[in-house]
XYZ file of N, CA, C and O in Angstrom:
384
model
N 3.242 -8.619 -16.642
C 2.091 -9.391 -16.227
C 1.898 -10.547 -17.191
O 1.972 -10.373 -18.393
N 1.651 -11.697 -16.632
C 1.410 -12.873 -17.454
C -0.101 -13.087 -17.584
O -0.878 -12.576 -16.759
N -0.526 -13.862 -18.573
C -1.956 -14.178 -18.661
C -2.482 -14.842 -17.383
O -3.604 -14.563 -16.953
N -1.667 -15.698 -16.744
C -2.096 -16.348 -15.503
C -2.296 -15.343 -14.369
O -3.249 -15.449 -13.589
N -1.385 -14.352 -14.266
C -1.530 -13.373 -13.194
C -2.753 -12.481 -13.429
O -3.454 -12.119 -12.493
N -3.022 -12.145 -14.686
C -4.222 -11.365 -14.991
C -5.484 -12.147 -14.657
O -6.435 -11.604 -14.100
N -5.495 -13.425 -14.987
C -6.657 -14.262 -14.683
C -6.832 -14.396 -13.166
O -7.947 -14.345 -12.651
N -5.727 -14.544 -12.434
C -5.788 -14.614 -10.974
C -6.390 -13.328 -10.413
O -7.222 -13.365 -9.510
N -5.985 -12.181 -10.970
C -6.526 -10.902 -10.522
C -8.036 -10.851 -10.768
O -8.803 -10.441 -9.894
N -8.461 -11.267 -11.931
C -9.894 -11.234 -12.259
C -10.705 -12.151 -11.346
O -11.818 -11.818 -10.951
N -10.161 -13.303 -10.999
C -10.890 -14.265 -10.175
C -10.871 -13.900 -8.691
O -11.869 -14.068 -7.999
N -9.726 -13.439 -8.193
C -9.556 -13.227 -6.755
C -9.610 -11.761 -6.331
O -9.759 -11.464 -5.157
N -9.398 -10.840 -7.278
C -9.395 -9.428 -6.937
C -8.058 -8.910 -6.456
O -7.925 -7.754 -6.089
N -7.063 -9.754 -6.420
C -5.710 -9.326 -6.073
C -4.721 -10.244 -6.767
O -5.055 -11.334 -7.200
N -3.509 -9.776 -6.875
C -2.433 -10.591 -7.433
C -1.128 -10.101 -6.805
O -0.966 -8.910 -6.541
N -0.253 -11.009 -6.508
C 1.073 -10.659 -6.013
C 1.977 -10.439 -7.213
O 2.103 -11.316 -8.063
N 2.578 -9.270 -7.273
C 3.456 -8.931 -8.384
C 4.863 -8.748 -7.825
O 5.139 -7.752 -7.154
N 5.731 -9.713 -8.087
C 7.085 -9.617 -7.539
C 7.846 -8.424 -8.099
O 7.659 -8.021 -9.246
N 8.654 -7.836 -7.259
C 9.617 -6.802 -7.644
C 9.013 -5.471 -8.082
O 9.710 -4.675 -8.697
N 7.743 -5.209 -7.779
C 7.202 -3.873 -8.059
C 7.896 -2.873 -7.135
O 8.262 -1.789 -7.553
N 8.071 -3.258 -5.889
C 8.856 -2.476 -4.939
C 10.078 -3.304 -4.572
O 9.958 -4.504 -4.314
N 11.225 -2.661 -4.505
C 12.432 -3.412 -4.151
C 12.477 -3.662 -2.643
O 11.756 -3.027 -1.863
N 13.294 -4.612 -2.231
C 13.369 -5.029 -0.828
C 13.710 -3.878 0.123
O 13.093 -3.767 1.190
N 14.672 -2.996 -0.207
C 14.944 -1.882 0.709
C 13.747 -0.941 0.894
O 13.497 -0.464 2.000
N 12.986 -0.709 -0.168
C 11.799 0.148 -0.054
C 10.752 -0.515 0.823
O 10.165 0.125 1.708
N 10.513 -1.797 0.626
C 9.549 -2.524 1.450
C 9.987 -2.480 2.916
O 9.171 -2.240 3.818
N 11.275 -2.668 3.181
C 11.787 -2.628 4.554
C 11.572 -1.247 5.178
O 11.175 -1.140 6.349
N 11.829 -0.164 4.412
C 11.610 1.194 4.933
C 10.137 1.432 5.236
O 9.779 1.970 6.294
N 9.259 1.030 4.318
C 7.822 1.207 4.538
C 7.366 0.433 5.767
O 6.682 0.966 6.642
N 7.748 -0.820 5.839
C 7.351 -1.675 6.966
C 7.885 -1.113 8.280
O 7.176 -1.073 9.289
N 9.135 -0.655 8.277
C 9.731 -0.105 9.493
C 9.001 1.119 10.002
O 8.741 1.260 11.199
N 8.673 2.045 9.085
C 7.951 3.258 9.482
C 6.560 2.934 10.011
O 6.118 3.492 11.007
N 5.876 2.028 9.331
C 4.523 1.664 9.763
C 4.561 0.980 11.128
O 3.803 1.344 12.037
N 5.444 0.020 11.304
C 5.549 -0.680 12.596
C 5.924 0.290 13.707
O 5.377 0.221 14.813
N 6.836 1.198 13.421
C 7.245 2.201 14.409
C 6.061 3.066 14.824
O 5.885 3.391 15.997
N 5.244 3.427 13.849
C 4.069 4.256 14.118
C 3.089 3.521 15.030
O 2.560 4.099 15.984
N 2.855 2.259 14.770
C 1.979 1.463 15.633
C 2.605 1.301 17.020
O 1.948 1.520 18.038
N 3.868 0.905 17.062
C 4.524 0.589 18.326
C 4.678 1.800 19.243
O 4.631 1.669 20.463
N 4.877 2.986 18.659
C 5.085 4.193 19.464
C 3.783 4.783 20.005
O 3.809 5.640 20.877
N 2.668 4.329 19.489
C 1.391 4.898 19.891
C 1.003 6.132 19.094
O -0.024 6.758 19.368
N 1.840 6.513 18.107
C 1.525 7.680 17.278
C 0.205 7.528 16.532
O -0.395 8.514 16.122
N -0.247 6.292 16.367
C -1.505 6.065 15.650
C -2.668 6.766 16.342
O -3.677 7.081 15.724
N -2.520 7.065 17.630
C -3.602 7.699 18.384
C -3.836 9.158 17.959
O -4.823 9.766 18.353
N -2.947 9.735 17.159
C -3.065 11.140 16.763
C -4.262 11.399 15.856
O -4.691 12.526 15.715
N -4.783 10.393 15.229
C -5.953 10.563 14.363
C -7.104 9.728 14.890
O -6.939 8.553 15.201
N -8.274 10.329 14.959
C -9.456 9.596 15.424
C -9.881 8.515 14.443
O -10.684 7.647 14.786
N -9.353 8.551 13.220
C -9.703 7.540 12.220
C -8.873 6.264 12.366
O -9.212 5.238 11.802
N -7.778 6.338 13.119
C -6.896 5.196 13.284
C -7.351 4.321 14.443
O -8.070 4.768 15.336
N -6.909 3.075 14.407
C -7.095 2.162 15.537
C -5.748 1.524 15.837
O -4.778 1.758 15.131
N -5.704 0.694 16.844
C -4.459 0.005 17.183
C -4.034 -0.964 16.092
O -2.904 -1.436 16.093
N -4.934 -1.266 15.156
C -4.625 -2.228 14.095
C -4.734 -1.667 12.686
O -4.494 -2.388 11.733
N -5.135 -0.410 12.536
C -5.207 0.156 11.193
C -4.906 1.656 11.226
O -5.225 2.344 12.190
N -4.269 2.100 10.158
C -3.963 3.517 9.976
C -4.710 4.012 8.752
O -4.601 3.433 7.682
N -5.469 5.080 8.915
C -6.162 5.698 7.789
C -5.339 6.890 7.305
O -4.424 7.346 7.988
N -5.669 7.394 6.142
C -5.011 8.585 5.586
C -3.494 8.437 5.609
O -2.770 9.294 6.091
N -3.018 7.336 5.080
C -1.587 7.021 5.128
C -0.743 8.093 4.456
O 0.296 8.490 4.980
N -1.170 8.593 3.315
C -0.351 9.587 2.615
C -0.305 10.915 3.365
O 0.646 11.665 3.239
N -1.323 11.204 4.142
C -1.292 12.405 4.978
C -0.340 12.198 6.164
O 0.414 13.092 6.531
N -0.373 11.015 6.755
C 0.479 10.698 7.897
C 1.930 10.490 7.488
O 2.850 10.888 8.196
N 2.132 9.844 6.350
C 3.470 9.505 5.866
C 3.660 10.054 4.446
O 3.675 9.290 3.481
N 3.788 11.352 4.263
C 3.912 11.888 2.898
C 5.123 11.325 2.148
O 5.117 11.269 0.920
N 6.129 10.871 2.875
C 7.292 10.277 2.209
C 6.955 8.964 1.505
O 7.713 8.484 0.670
N 5.791 8.387 1.821
C 5.372 7.148 1.160
C 4.912 7.389 -0.280
O 4.883 6.470 -1.084
N 4.496 8.611 -0.592
C 3.942 8.882 -1.918
C 4.924 8.501 -3.025
O 4.580 7.677 -3.882
N 6.136 9.041 -3.050
C 7.040 8.643 -4.138
C 7.484 7.178 -4.042
O 7.723 6.541 -5.059
N 7.531 6.635 -2.814
C 7.968 5.238 -2.663
C 6.924 4.266 -3.198
O 7.262 3.230 -3.760
N 5.645 4.581 -3.012
C 4.597 3.630 -3.397
C 3.971 3.921 -4.751
O 3.389 3.030 -5.359
N 4.060 5.153 -5.202
C 3.430 5.498 -6.473
C 4.433 5.687 -7.600
O 4.058 5.971 -8.723
N 5.694 5.541 -7.292
C 6.717 5.663 -8.318
C 7.045 4.305 -8.911
O 6.374 3.307 -8.663
N 8.075 4.287 -9.690
C 8.556 3.031 -10.248
C 7.513 2.304 -11.056
O 6.775 2.897 -11.830
N 7.417 1.008 -10.857
C 6.565 0.172 -11.686
C 5.137 0.011 -11.211
O 4.344 -0.651 -11.878
N 4.774 0.609 -10.087
C 3.441 0.355 -9.549
C 2.330 0.866 -10.457
O 1.372 0.139 -10.743
N 2.432 2.087 -10.931
C 1.378 2.636 -11.790
C 1.283 1.847 -13.092
O 0.186 1.535 -13.572
N 2.422 1.494 -13.667
C 2.405 0.703 -14.910
C 1.772 -0.667 -14.672
O 1.012 -1.167 -15.497
N 2.051 -1.279 -13.535
C 1.430 -2.565 -13.196
C -0.077 -2.404 -13.073
O -0.845 -3.246 -13.554
N -0.531 -1.317 -12.456
C -1.973 -1.068 -12.342
C -2.599 -0.920 -13.725
O -3.694 -1.431 -13.974
N -1.912 -0.231 -14.628
C -2.446 -0.074 -15.994
C -2.612 -1.427 -16.672
O -3.601 -1.675 -17.354
N -1.618 -2.294 -16.484
C -1.690 -3.613 -17.112
C -2.827 -4.444 -16.528
O -3.476 -5.200 -17.247
N -3.056 -4.323 -15.237
C -4.128 -5.080 -14.593
C -5.505 -4.529 -14.939
O -6.431 -5.277 -15.224
N -5.648 -3.221 -14.891
C -6.956 -2.603 -15.003
C -7.278 -2.084 -16.397
O -8.429 -1.826 -16.710
N -6.235 -1.907 -17.208
C -6.438 -1.358 -18.540
C -6.662 0.146 -18.490
O -7.029 0.705 -17.464
N -6.397 0.789 -19.591
C -6.629 2.231 -19.680
C -5.805 3.016 -18.691
O -4.674 2.672 -18.386
N -6.415 4.048 -18.161
C -5.763 4.903 -17.176
C -6.442 4.687 -15.833
O -7.598 5.075 -15.654
N -5.760 4.057 -14.885
C -6.391 3.805 -13.587
C -6.637 5.115 -12.839
O -5.886 6.073 -12.968
N -7.684 5.151 -12.063
C -8.014 6.282 -11.225
C -7.487 5.989 -9.828
O -7.800 4.950 -9.240
N -6.681 6.883 -9.310
C -6.113 6.706 -7.983
C -6.892 7.541 -6.987
O -6.980 8.764 -7.110
N -7.499 6.898 -6.020
C -8.178 7.593 -4.941
C -7.184 7.748 -3.798
O -6.590 6.762 -3.361
N -6.986 8.952 -3.319
C -5.935 9.178 -2.331
C -6.231 8.627 -0.941
O -5.415 8.766 -0.055
N -7.375 8.018 -0.714
C -7.673 7.432 0.585
C -6.954 6.096 0.698
O -7.213 5.169 -0.059
N -6.046 6.023 1.604
C -5.260 4.813 1.789
C -5.298 4.383 3.236
O -5.545 5.186 4.126
N -5.051 3.119 3.465
C -4.992 2.594 4.832
C -4.025 1.428 4.868
O -3.783 0.780 3.837
N -3.466 1.176 6.016
C -2.656 -0.023 6.231
C -3.201 -0.722 7.462
O -3.742 -0.094 8.370
N -3.065 -2.020 7.481
C -3.556 -2.833 8.581
C -2.429 -3.661 9.150
O -1.642 -4.241 8.398
N -2.356 -3.709 10.454
C -1.346 -4.504 11.137
C -1.713 -5.972 11.005
O -2.866 -6.347 11.225
N -0.757 -6.789 10.615
C -1.051 -8.221 10.513
C -1.037 -8.813 11.916
O -0.297 -8.384 12.787
N -1.896 -9.743 12.116
C -2.028 -10.376 13.428
C -1.322 -11.694 13.474
O -1.127 -12.380 12.604
């Protein structure tokens, strides 16, 4: 993390961090999510809509090691300081 990226995070509440997830992992995640939307499987949970999936880790347990492994937790520590608290409630939204 650079001082500029930390400042961007503080001002905007988000920052793009290149290479936290590698391209094949991003492609696998995107493919599974798009497939879930396209197949209509999103209807299995009353919390989901045609444009958002709730409880992602419950629906896609294989995402846990892909999204919480590698450099993501360390990047969160650098952004937030200390030991970040991870709330297991996750969601994804379909881009329009």
